[in-house]
Amino acid sequence: MKLLAVLLKQCSVFWLALVFAGAGYAEPSEWREEKNKAGIAVYTRAVDGSAVREFRGETVIDAEINQLMAVLDDTAAFVSWMHNCREAQLLYKPSLLDRYQYLVNDFPWPAADRVLLLRNQISQDADTRVTRISLQSFDEQQLPAAKRALIPEAEGAKRVPALKGYFELSPQADNRTAVIFQLHLDPGGALPASLVNSLIVDNPYETLKRLREVVARPEYRNFNPF
């Protein structure tokens, strides 16, 4: 366990440096509050070179951090809490801190649904236990051949070409956890940016609202990955 803590701390320093260096994070004043309801705040901001805005949702959930990690580890159950996620499959989990997932998000008619190839990389500060799950699109060629064969054919759906974001879990008093869900994506295809931007406030709000409910399920109570 002591060795694991050291490895996690090293991973934390590396991944946090990578995320902050590559994502172009701006000052908080650049965020615009879009919604603040039921203990969930949602913000958006413009991103250089993109017509689609980035979103950020924040809330505090009455659950211990490992319960939330259990939910995030359960790929198949994403359909029960991720907004508009209609299919979710774990493709490859090379280590405790790394996984590759296949998701299909439902888009309103007449737009085609979107396929996301999503890589999750987990880092945790060994002292504060603040945990970050970085979210990054990946090319299927990064998978071993046997795992590429697991990618389903989603008829009529379009591949999301680029996505970047994270979940951040920060332990609070009384076994509560502050949660941040931040994401920016390029949906691909010919979707009007105005349509995508009209949907992005509901995404973090509904996702965090459902996460708050799902994490209370009995199957997530005794997860202890670290």
PDB file of C-alpha atoms in Angstrom:
ATOM      1  CA  MET A   1       0.000   0.000   0.000  1.00  0.00           C
ATOM      2  CA  LYS A   2       2.888   2.379   0.717  1.00  0.00           C
ATOM      3  CA  LEU A   3       4.372   1.669  -2.715  1.00  0.00           C
ATOM      4  CA  LEU A   4       0.963   2.210  -4.335  1.00  0.00           C
ATOM      5  CA  ALA A   5       0.611   5.561  -2.577  1.00  0.00           C
ATOM      6  CA  VAL A   6       3.981   6.661  -3.934  1.00  0.00           C
ATOM      7  CA  LEU A   7       3.065   5.546  -7.454  1.00  0.00           C
ATOM      8  CA  LEU A   8      -0.266   7.346  -7.254  1.00  0.00           C
ATOM      9  CA  LYS A   9       1.421  10.520  -6.060  1.00  0.00           C
ATOM     10  CA  GLN A  10       3.867  10.361  -8.960  1.00  0.00           C
ATOM     11  CA  CYS A  11       1.008   9.701 -11.392  1.00  0.00           C
ATOM     12  CA  SER A  12      -0.884  12.640  -9.915  1.00  0.00           C
ATOM     13  CA  VAL A  13       1.979  15.063 -10.501  1.00  0.00           C
ATOM     14  CA  PHE A  14       2.458  13.807 -14.058  1.00  0.00           C
ATOM     15  CA  TRP A  15      -1.170  13.806 -15.141  1.00  0.00           C
ATOM     16  CA  LEU A  16      -2.084  17.099 -13.508  1.00  0.00           C
ATOM     17  CA  ALA A  17       0.866  18.737 -15.204  1.00  0.00           C
ATOM     18  CA  LEU A  18      -0.156  17.211 -18.541  1.00  0.00           C
ATOM     19  CA  VAL A  19      -3.792  18.231 -18.247  1.00  0.00           C
ATOM     20  CA  PHE A  20      -3.083  21.810 -17.226  1.00  0.00           C
ATOM     21  CA  ALA A  21      -0.351  22.238 -19.808  1.00  0.00           C
ATOM     22  CA  GLY A  22      -2.447  20.916 -22.676  1.00  0.00           C
ATOM     23  CA  ALA A  23      -5.924  22.200 -21.968  1.00  0.00           C
ATOM     24  CA  GLY A  24      -5.318  25.941 -21.936  1.00  0.00           C
ATOM     25  CA  TYR A  25      -7.190  26.591 -18.697  1.00  0.00           C
ATOM     26  CA  ALA A  26      -8.305  30.191 -18.325  1.00  0.00           C
ATOM     27  CA  GLU A  27      -8.986  32.412 -15.355  1.00  0.00           C
ATOM     28  CA  PRO A  28     -12.274  31.662 -13.519  1.00  0.00           C
ATOM     29  CA  SER A  29     -13.682  35.053 -14.567  1.00  0.00           C
ATOM     30  CA  GLU A  30     -13.970  33.708 -18.112  1.00  0.00           C
ATOM     31  CA  TRP A  31     -16.595  31.197 -17.035  1.00  0.00           C
ATOM     32  CA  ARG A  32     -20.239  32.226 -17.447  1.00  0.00           C
ATOM     33  CA  GLU A  33     -22.780  30.799 -15.005  1.00  0.00           C
ATOM     34  CA  GLU A  34     -25.624  29.194 -16.952  1.00  0.00           C
ATOM     35  CA  LYS A  35     -27.556  27.397 -14.221  1.00  0.00           C
ATOM     36  CA  ASN A  36     -27.539  27.063 -10.455  1.00  0.00           C
ATOM     37  CA  LYS A  37     -30.239  24.765  -9.153  1.00  0.00           C
ATOM     38  CA  ALA A  38     -30.644  21.987  -6.584  1.00  0.00           C
ATOM     39  CA  GLY A  39     -27.044  22.399  -5.414  1.00  0.00           C
ATOM     40  CA  ILE A  40     -25.598  22.021  -8.931  1.00  0.00           C
ATOM     41  CA  ALA A  41     -23.866  24.938 -10.662  1.00  0.00           C
ATOM     42  CA  VAL A  42     -23.163  24.864 -14.412  1.00  0.00           C
ATOM     43  CA  TYR A  43     -20.774  27.176 -16.259  1.00  0.00           C
ATOM     44  CA  THR A  44     -19.672  27.491 -19.885  1.00  0.00           C
ATOM     45  CA  ARG A  45     -16.910  29.359 -21.651  1.00  0.00           C
ATOM     46  CA  ALA A  46     -15.634  29.956 -25.171  1.00  0.00           C
ATOM     47  CA  VAL A  47     -12.696  27.896 -26.433  1.00  0.00           C
ATOM     48  CA  ASP A  48     -10.176  29.310 -28.864  1.00  0.00           C
ATOM     49  CA  GLY A  49     -10.575  27.791 -32.325  1.00  0.00           C
ATOM     50  CA  SER A  50     -13.924  26.142 -31.576  1.00  0.00           C
ATOM     51  CA  ALA A  51     -17.524  27.286 -32.045  1.00  0.00           C
ATOM     52  CA  VAL A  52     -18.595  24.827 -29.334  1.00  0.00           C
ATOM     53  CA  ARG A  53     -18.389  26.008 -25.730  1.00  0.00           C
ATOM     54  CA  GLU A  54     -16.735  24.100 -22.887  1.00  0.00           C
ATOM     55  CA  PHE A  55     -18.887  23.201 -19.877  1.00  0.00           C
ATOM     56  CA  ARG A  56     -18.192  22.747 -16.189  1.00  0.00           C
ATOM     57  CA  GLY A  57     -20.570  21.356 -13.576  1.00  0.00           C
ATOM     58  CA  GLU A  58     -19.945  21.534  -9.829  1.00  0.00           C
ATOM     59  CA  THR A  59     -21.740  19.993  -6.873  1.00  0.00           C
ATOM     60  CA  VAL A  60     -21.186  18.309  -3.496  1.00  0.00           C
ATOM     61  CA  ILE A  61     -22.472  14.760  -3.126  1.00  0.00           C
ATOM     62  CA  ASP A  62     -23.353  12.933   0.086  1.00  0.00           C
ATOM     63  CA  ALA A  63     -21.048   9.999  -0.608  1.00  0.00           C
ATOM     64  CA  GLU A  64     -17.498   8.988   0.247  1.00  0.00           C
ATOM     65  CA  ILE A  65     -14.962   9.318  -2.564  1.00  0.00           C
ATOM     66  CA  ASN A  66     -14.571   5.553  -3.037  1.00  0.00           C
ATOM     67  CA  GLN A  67     -18.319   5.192  -3.637  1.00  0.00           C
ATOM     68  CA  LEU A  68     -18.035   7.667  -6.502  1.00  0.00           C
ATOM     69  CA  MET A  69     -14.971   5.848  -7.822  1.00  0.00           C
ATOM     70  CA  ALA A  70     -17.037   2.667  -7.833  1.00  0.00           C
ATOM     71  CA  VAL A  71     -19.660   4.296 -10.041  1.00  0.00           C
ATOM     72  CA  LEU A  72     -17.024   5.654 -12.415  1.00  0.00           C
ATOM     73  CA  ASP A  73     -15.436   2.191 -12.580  1.00  0.00           C
ATOM     74  CA  ASP A  74     -18.730   0.591 -13.639  1.00  0.00           C
ATOM     75  CA  THR A  75     -18.741   1.375 -17.365  1.00  0.00           C
ATOM     76  CA  ALA A  76     -21.861  -0.645 -18.208  1.00  0.00           C
ATOM     77  CA  ALA A  77     -23.894   1.420 -15.718  1.00  0.00           C
ATOM     78  CA  PHE A  78     -23.062   4.745 -17.391  1.00  0.00           C
ATOM     79  CA  VAL A  79     -26.393   4.495 -19.200  1.00  0.00           C
ATOM     80  CA  SER A  80     -28.161   4.937 -15.860  1.00  0.00           C
ATOM     81  CA  TRP A  81     -26.612   8.299 -15.005  1.00  0.00           C
ATOM     82  CA  MET A  82     -24.663   9.905 -17.861  1.00  0.00           C
ATOM     83  CA  HIS A  83     -26.971  12.268 -19.701  1.00  0.00           C
ATOM     84  CA  ASN A  84     -28.165  10.858 -23.046  1.00  0.00           C
ATOM     85  CA  CYS A  85     -25.754   7.907 -22.878  1.00  0.00           C
ATOM     86  CA  ARG A  86     -27.604   4.990 -24.481  1.00  0.00           C
ATOM     87  CA  GLU A  87     -24.748   2.485 -24.703  1.00  0.00           C
ATOM     88  CA  ALA A  88     -21.520   1.988 -22.741  1.00  0.00           C
ATOM     89  CA  GLN A  89     -18.914  -0.752 -22.942  1.00  0.00           C
ATOM     90  CA  LEU A  90     -15.479  -1.304 -21.419  1.00  0.00           C
ATOM     91  CA  LEU A  91     -13.064  -2.199 -24.231  1.00  0.00           C
ATOM     92  CA  TYR A  92      -9.753  -2.486 -22.418  1.00  0.00           C
ATOM     93  CA  LYS A  93      -8.415  -1.975 -18.887  1.00  0.00           C
ATOM     94  CA  PRO A  94      -4.632  -2.330 -18.977  1.00  0.00           C
ATOM     95  CA  SER A  95      -4.204  -1.221 -15.373  1.00  0.00           C
ATOM     96  CA  LEU A  96      -6.017   0.009 -12.274  1.00  0.00           C
ATOM     97  CA  LEU A  97      -5.476   3.595 -13.423  1.00  0.00           C
ATOM     98  CA  ASP A  98      -6.234   3.298 -17.126  1.00  0.00           C
ATOM     99  CA  ARG A  99      -9.257   2.197 -19.154  1.00  0.00           C
ATOM    100  CA  TYR A 100     -10.638   2.511 -22.685  1.00  0.00           C
ATOM    101  CA  GLN A 101     -14.397   2.784 -23.191  1.00  0.00           C
ATOM    102  CA  TYR A 102     -16.941   2.861 -26.000  1.00  0.00           C
ATOM    103  CA  LEU A 103     -19.981   5.120 -25.526  1.00  0.00           C
ATOM    104  CA  VAL A 104     -22.913   6.083 -27.723  1.00  0.00           C
ATOM    105  CA  ASN A 105     -24.691   9.361 -26.954  1.00  0.00           C
ATOM    106  CA  ASP A 106     -28.230  10.003 -28.105  1.00  0.00           C
ATOM    107  CA  PHE A 107     -28.571  13.248 -30.090  1.00  0.00           C
ATOM    108  CA  PRO A 108     -31.955  14.811 -30.864  1.00  0.00           C
ATOM    109  CA  TRP A 109     -33.514  13.949 -34.225  1.00  0.00           C
ATOM    110  CA  PRO A 110     -32.630  14.534 -37.030  1.00  0.00           C
ATOM    111  CA  ALA A 111     -28.992  14.626 -35.852  1.00  0.00           C
ATOM    112  CA  ALA A 112     -27.119  11.321 -35.860  1.00  0.00           C
ATOM    113  CA  ASP A 113     -26.090   9.793 -32.548  1.00  0.00           C
ATOM    114  CA  ARG A 114     -22.427  10.190 -31.561  1.00  0.00           C
ATOM    115  CA  VAL A 115     -19.880   7.468 -30.795  1.00  0.00           C
ATOM    116  CA  LEU A 116     -17.189   8.312 -28.233  1.00  0.00           C
ATOM    117  CA  LEU A 117     -13.980   6.351 -27.857  1.00  0.00           C
ATOM    118  CA  LEU A 118     -13.021   7.514 -24.393  1.00  0.00           C
ATOM    119  CA  ARG A 119      -9.827   6.925 -22.433  1.00  0.00           C
ATOM    120  CA  ASN A 120      -9.927   7.421 -18.646  1.00  0.00           C
ATOM    121  CA  GLN A 121      -6.682   7.928 -16.743  1.00  0.00           C
ATOM    122  CA  ILE A 122      -6.860   8.165 -12.967  1.00  0.00           C
ATOM    123  CA  SER A 123      -4.533  10.062 -10.659  1.00  0.00           C
ATOM    124  CA  GLN A 124      -4.790  10.680  -6.926  1.00  0.00           C
ATOM    125  CA  ASP A 125      -2.875  12.953  -4.598  1.00  0.00           C
ATOM    126  CA  ALA A 126      -1.637  10.650  -1.859  1.00  0.00           C
ATOM    127  CA  ASP A 127      -1.933  13.359   0.822  1.00  0.00           C
ATOM    128  CA  THR A 128      -5.264  15.070   0.022  1.00  0.00           C
ATOM    129  CA  ARG A 129      -6.892  12.101  -1.779  1.00  0.00           C
ATOM    130  CA  VAL A 130      -8.115  14.502  -4.452  1.00  0.00           C
ATOM    131  CA  THR A 131      -8.715  12.234  -7.437  1.00  0.00           C
ATOM    132  CA  ARG A 132      -8.843  13.233 -11.076  1.00  0.00           C
ATOM    133  CA  ILE A 133     -10.217  11.065 -13.876  1.00  0.00           C
ATOM    134  CA  SER A 134      -8.980  12.626 -17.092  1.00  0.00           C
ATOM    135  CA  LEU A 135     -11.179  12.062 -20.147  1.00  0.00           C
ATOM    136  CA  GLN A 136      -9.592  11.983 -23.595  1.00  0.00           C
ATOM    137  CA  SER A 137     -10.698  10.742 -27.010  1.00  0.00           C
ATOM    138  CA  PHE A 138      -8.432   8.104 -28.517  1.00  0.00           C
ATOM    139  CA  ASP A 139      -7.802   6.467 -31.869  1.00  0.00           C
ATOM    140  CA  GLU A 140      -8.771   2.814 -32.060  1.00  0.00           C
ATOM    141  CA  GLN A 141      -5.268   1.979 -33.319  1.00  0.00           C
ATOM    142  CA  GLN A 142      -4.081   2.568 -29.741  1.00  0.00           C
ATOM    143  CA  LEU A 143      -5.858  -0.645 -28.738  1.00  0.00           C
ATOM    144  CA  PRO A 144      -4.427  -4.148 -29.096  1.00  0.00           C
ATOM    145  CA  ALA A 145      -5.874  -5.872 -32.169  1.00  0.00           C
ATOM    146  CA  ALA A 146      -8.020  -8.209 -30.077  1.00  0.00           C
ATOM    147  CA  LYS A 147      -9.571  -5.239 -28.262  1.00  0.00           C
ATOM    148  CA  ARG A 148     -10.223  -3.303 -31.500  1.00  0.00           C
ATOM    149  CA  ALA A 149     -12.410  -6.191 -32.566  1.00  0.00           C
ATOM    150  CA  LEU A 150     -14.706  -5.455 -29.602  1.00  0.00           C
ATOM    151  CA  ILE A 151     -15.732  -2.028 -30.950  1.00  0.00           C
ATOM    152  CA  PRO A 152     -19.357  -2.352 -32.063  1.00  0.00           C
ATOM    153  CA  GLU A 153     -20.696  -1.049 -35.359  1.00  0.00           C
ATOM    154  CA  ALA A 154     -23.091   1.754 -34.433  1.00  0.00           C
ATOM    155  CA  GLU A 155     -25.252   2.024 -37.552  1.00  0.00           C
ATOM    156  CA  GLY A 156     -25.988   5.617 -38.509  1.00  0.00           C
ATOM    157  CA  ALA A 157     -23.875   7.089 -35.692  1.00  0.00           C
ATOM    158  CA  LYS A 158     -20.908   9.409 -36.206  1.00  0.00           C
ATOM    159  CA  ARG A 159     -17.578   9.301 -34.387  1.00  0.00           C
ATOM    160  CA  VAL A 160     -16.679  12.224 -32.103  1.00  0.00           C
ATOM    161  CA  PRO A 161     -13.230  13.247 -33.395  1.00  0.00           C
ATOM    162  CA  ALA A 162     -11.973  15.101 -30.316  1.00  0.00           C
ATOM    163  CA  LEU A 163     -12.893  15.270 -26.646  1.00  0.00           C
ATOM    164  CA  LYS A 164     -11.069  16.385 -23.514  1.00  0.00           C
ATOM    165  CA  GLY A 165     -12.117  16.898 -19.920  1.00  0.00           C
ATOM    166  CA  TYR A 166     -12.168  15.349 -16.465  1.00  0.00           C
ATOM    167  CA  PHE A 167     -14.017  14.424 -13.315  1.00  0.00           C
ATOM    168  CA  GLU A 168     -12.398  15.713 -10.129  1.00  0.00           C
ATOM    169  CA  LEU A 169     -13.355  14.306  -6.728  1.00  0.00           C
ATOM    170  CA  SER A 170     -12.322  16.200  -3.586  1.00  0.00           C
ATOM    171  CA  PRO A 171     -13.045  14.713  -0.127  1.00  0.00           C
ATOM    172  CA  GLN A 172     -15.026  16.973   2.224  1.00  0.00           C
ATOM    173  CA  ALA A 173     -16.088  16.708   5.859  1.00  0.00           C
ATOM    174  CA  ASP A 174     -18.735  14.160   6.933  1.00  0.00           C
ATOM    175  CA  ASN A 175     -17.873  11.736   4.097  1.00  0.00           C
ATOM    176  CA  ARG A 176     -19.081  14.107   1.415  1.00  0.00           C
ATOM    177  CA  THR A 177     -17.305  14.713  -1.900  1.00  0.00           C
ATOM    178  CA  ALA A 178     -17.047  17.828  -4.074  1.00  0.00           C
ATOM    179  CA  VAL A 179     -17.381  16.855  -7.725  1.00  0.00           C
ATOM    180  CA  ILE A 180     -16.355  18.784 -10.833  1.00  0.00           C
ATOM    181  CA  PHE A 181     -17.295  17.558 -14.305  1.00  0.00           C
ATOM    182  CA  GLN A 182     -15.612  19.555 -17.076  1.00  0.00           C
ATOM    183  CA  LEU A 183     -15.625  18.774 -20.804  1.00  0.00           C
ATOM    184  CA  HIS A 184     -15.096  20.175 -24.270  1.00  0.00           C
ATOM    185  CA  LEU A 185     -15.733  18.193 -27.445  1.00  0.00           C
ATOM    186  CA  ASP A 186     -15.868  18.454 -31.199  1.00  0.00           C
ATOM    187  CA  PRO A 187     -19.039  16.531 -32.147  1.00  0.00           C
ATOM    188  CA  GLY A 188     -17.958  16.150 -35.772  1.00  0.00           C
ATOM    189  CA  GLY A 189     -20.237  16.112 -38.765  1.00  0.00           C
ATOM    190  CA  ALA A 190     -22.270  19.118 -39.875  1.00  0.00           C
ATOM    191  CA  LEU A 191     -24.053  19.837 -36.602  1.00  0.00           C
ATOM    192  CA  PRO A 192     -24.668  23.568 -36.063  1.00  0.00           C
ATOM    193  CA  ALA A 193     -22.656  24.855 -33.108  1.00  0.00           C
ATOM    194  CA  SER A 194     -25.797  26.626 -31.903  1.00  0.00           C
ATOM    195  CA  LEU A 195     -27.528  23.249 -31.497  1.00  0.00           C
ATOM    196  CA  VAL A 196     -24.617  21.729 -29.588  1.00  0.00           C
ATOM    197  CA  ASN A 197     -24.278  24.788 -27.361  1.00  0.00           C
ATOM    198  CA  SER A 198     -27.991  24.640 -26.565  1.00  0.00           C
ATOM    199  CA  LEU A 199     -27.514  21.109 -25.193  1.00  0.00           C
ATOM    200  CA  ILE A 200     -24.364  21.472 -23.118  1.00  0.00           C
ATOM    201  CA  VAL A 201     -25.970  23.028 -20.032  1.00  0.00           C
ATOM    202  CA  ASP A 202     -28.282  20.046 -19.552  1.00  0.00           C
ATOM    203  CA  ASN A 203     -25.424  17.570 -19.903  1.00  0.00           C
ATOM    204  CA  PRO A 204     -23.442  18.352 -16.709  1.00  0.00           C
ATOM    205  CA  TYR A 205     -26.573  19.275 -14.760  1.00  0.00           C
ATOM    206  CA  GLU A 206     -28.458  16.049 -15.502  1.00  0.00           C
ATOM    207  CA  THR A 207     -25.313  13.930 -15.233  1.00  0.00           C
ATOM    208  CA  LEU A 208     -24.411  15.204 -11.763  1.00  0.00           C
ATOM    209  CA  LYS A 209     -28.036  15.026 -10.640  1.00  0.00           C
ATOM    210  CA  ARG A 210     -28.287  11.354 -11.618  1.00  0.00           C
ATOM    211  CA  LEU A 211     -24.808  10.579 -10.241  1.00  0.00           C
ATOM    212  CA  ARG A 212     -26.001  11.857  -6.876  1.00  0.00           C
ATOM    213  CA  GLU A 213     -28.834   9.311  -6.970  1.00  0.00           C
ATOM    214  CA  VAL A 214     -26.979   6.328  -8.428  1.00  0.00           C
ATOM    215  CA  VAL A 215     -24.036   6.491  -5.995  1.00  0.00           C
ATOM    216  CA  ALA A 216     -26.398   5.613  -3.132  1.00  0.00           C
ATOM    217  CA  ARG A 217     -26.980   2.112  -4.538  1.00  0.00           C
ATOM    218  CA  PRO A 218     -25.790  -0.742  -2.271  1.00  0.00           C
ATOM    219  CA  GLU A 219     -23.373  -2.173  -4.846  1.00  0.00           C
ATOM    220  CA  TYR A 220     -21.192   0.949  -4.641  1.00  0.00           C
ATOM    221  CA  ARG A 221     -20.763   1.111  -0.861  1.00  0.00           C
ATOM    222  CA  ASN A 222     -17.635  -0.975  -0.279  1.00  0.00           C
ATOM    223  CA  PHE A 223     -15.381  -0.163  -3.239  1.00  0.00           C
ATOM    224  CA  ASN A 224     -11.754   0.442  -2.205  1.00  0.00           C
ATOM    225  CA  PRO A 225      -9.461   0.747  -5.259  1.00  0.00           C
ATOM    226  CA  PHE A 226      -6.703   2.665  -3.466  1.00  0.00           C
TER     227      PHE A 226
END
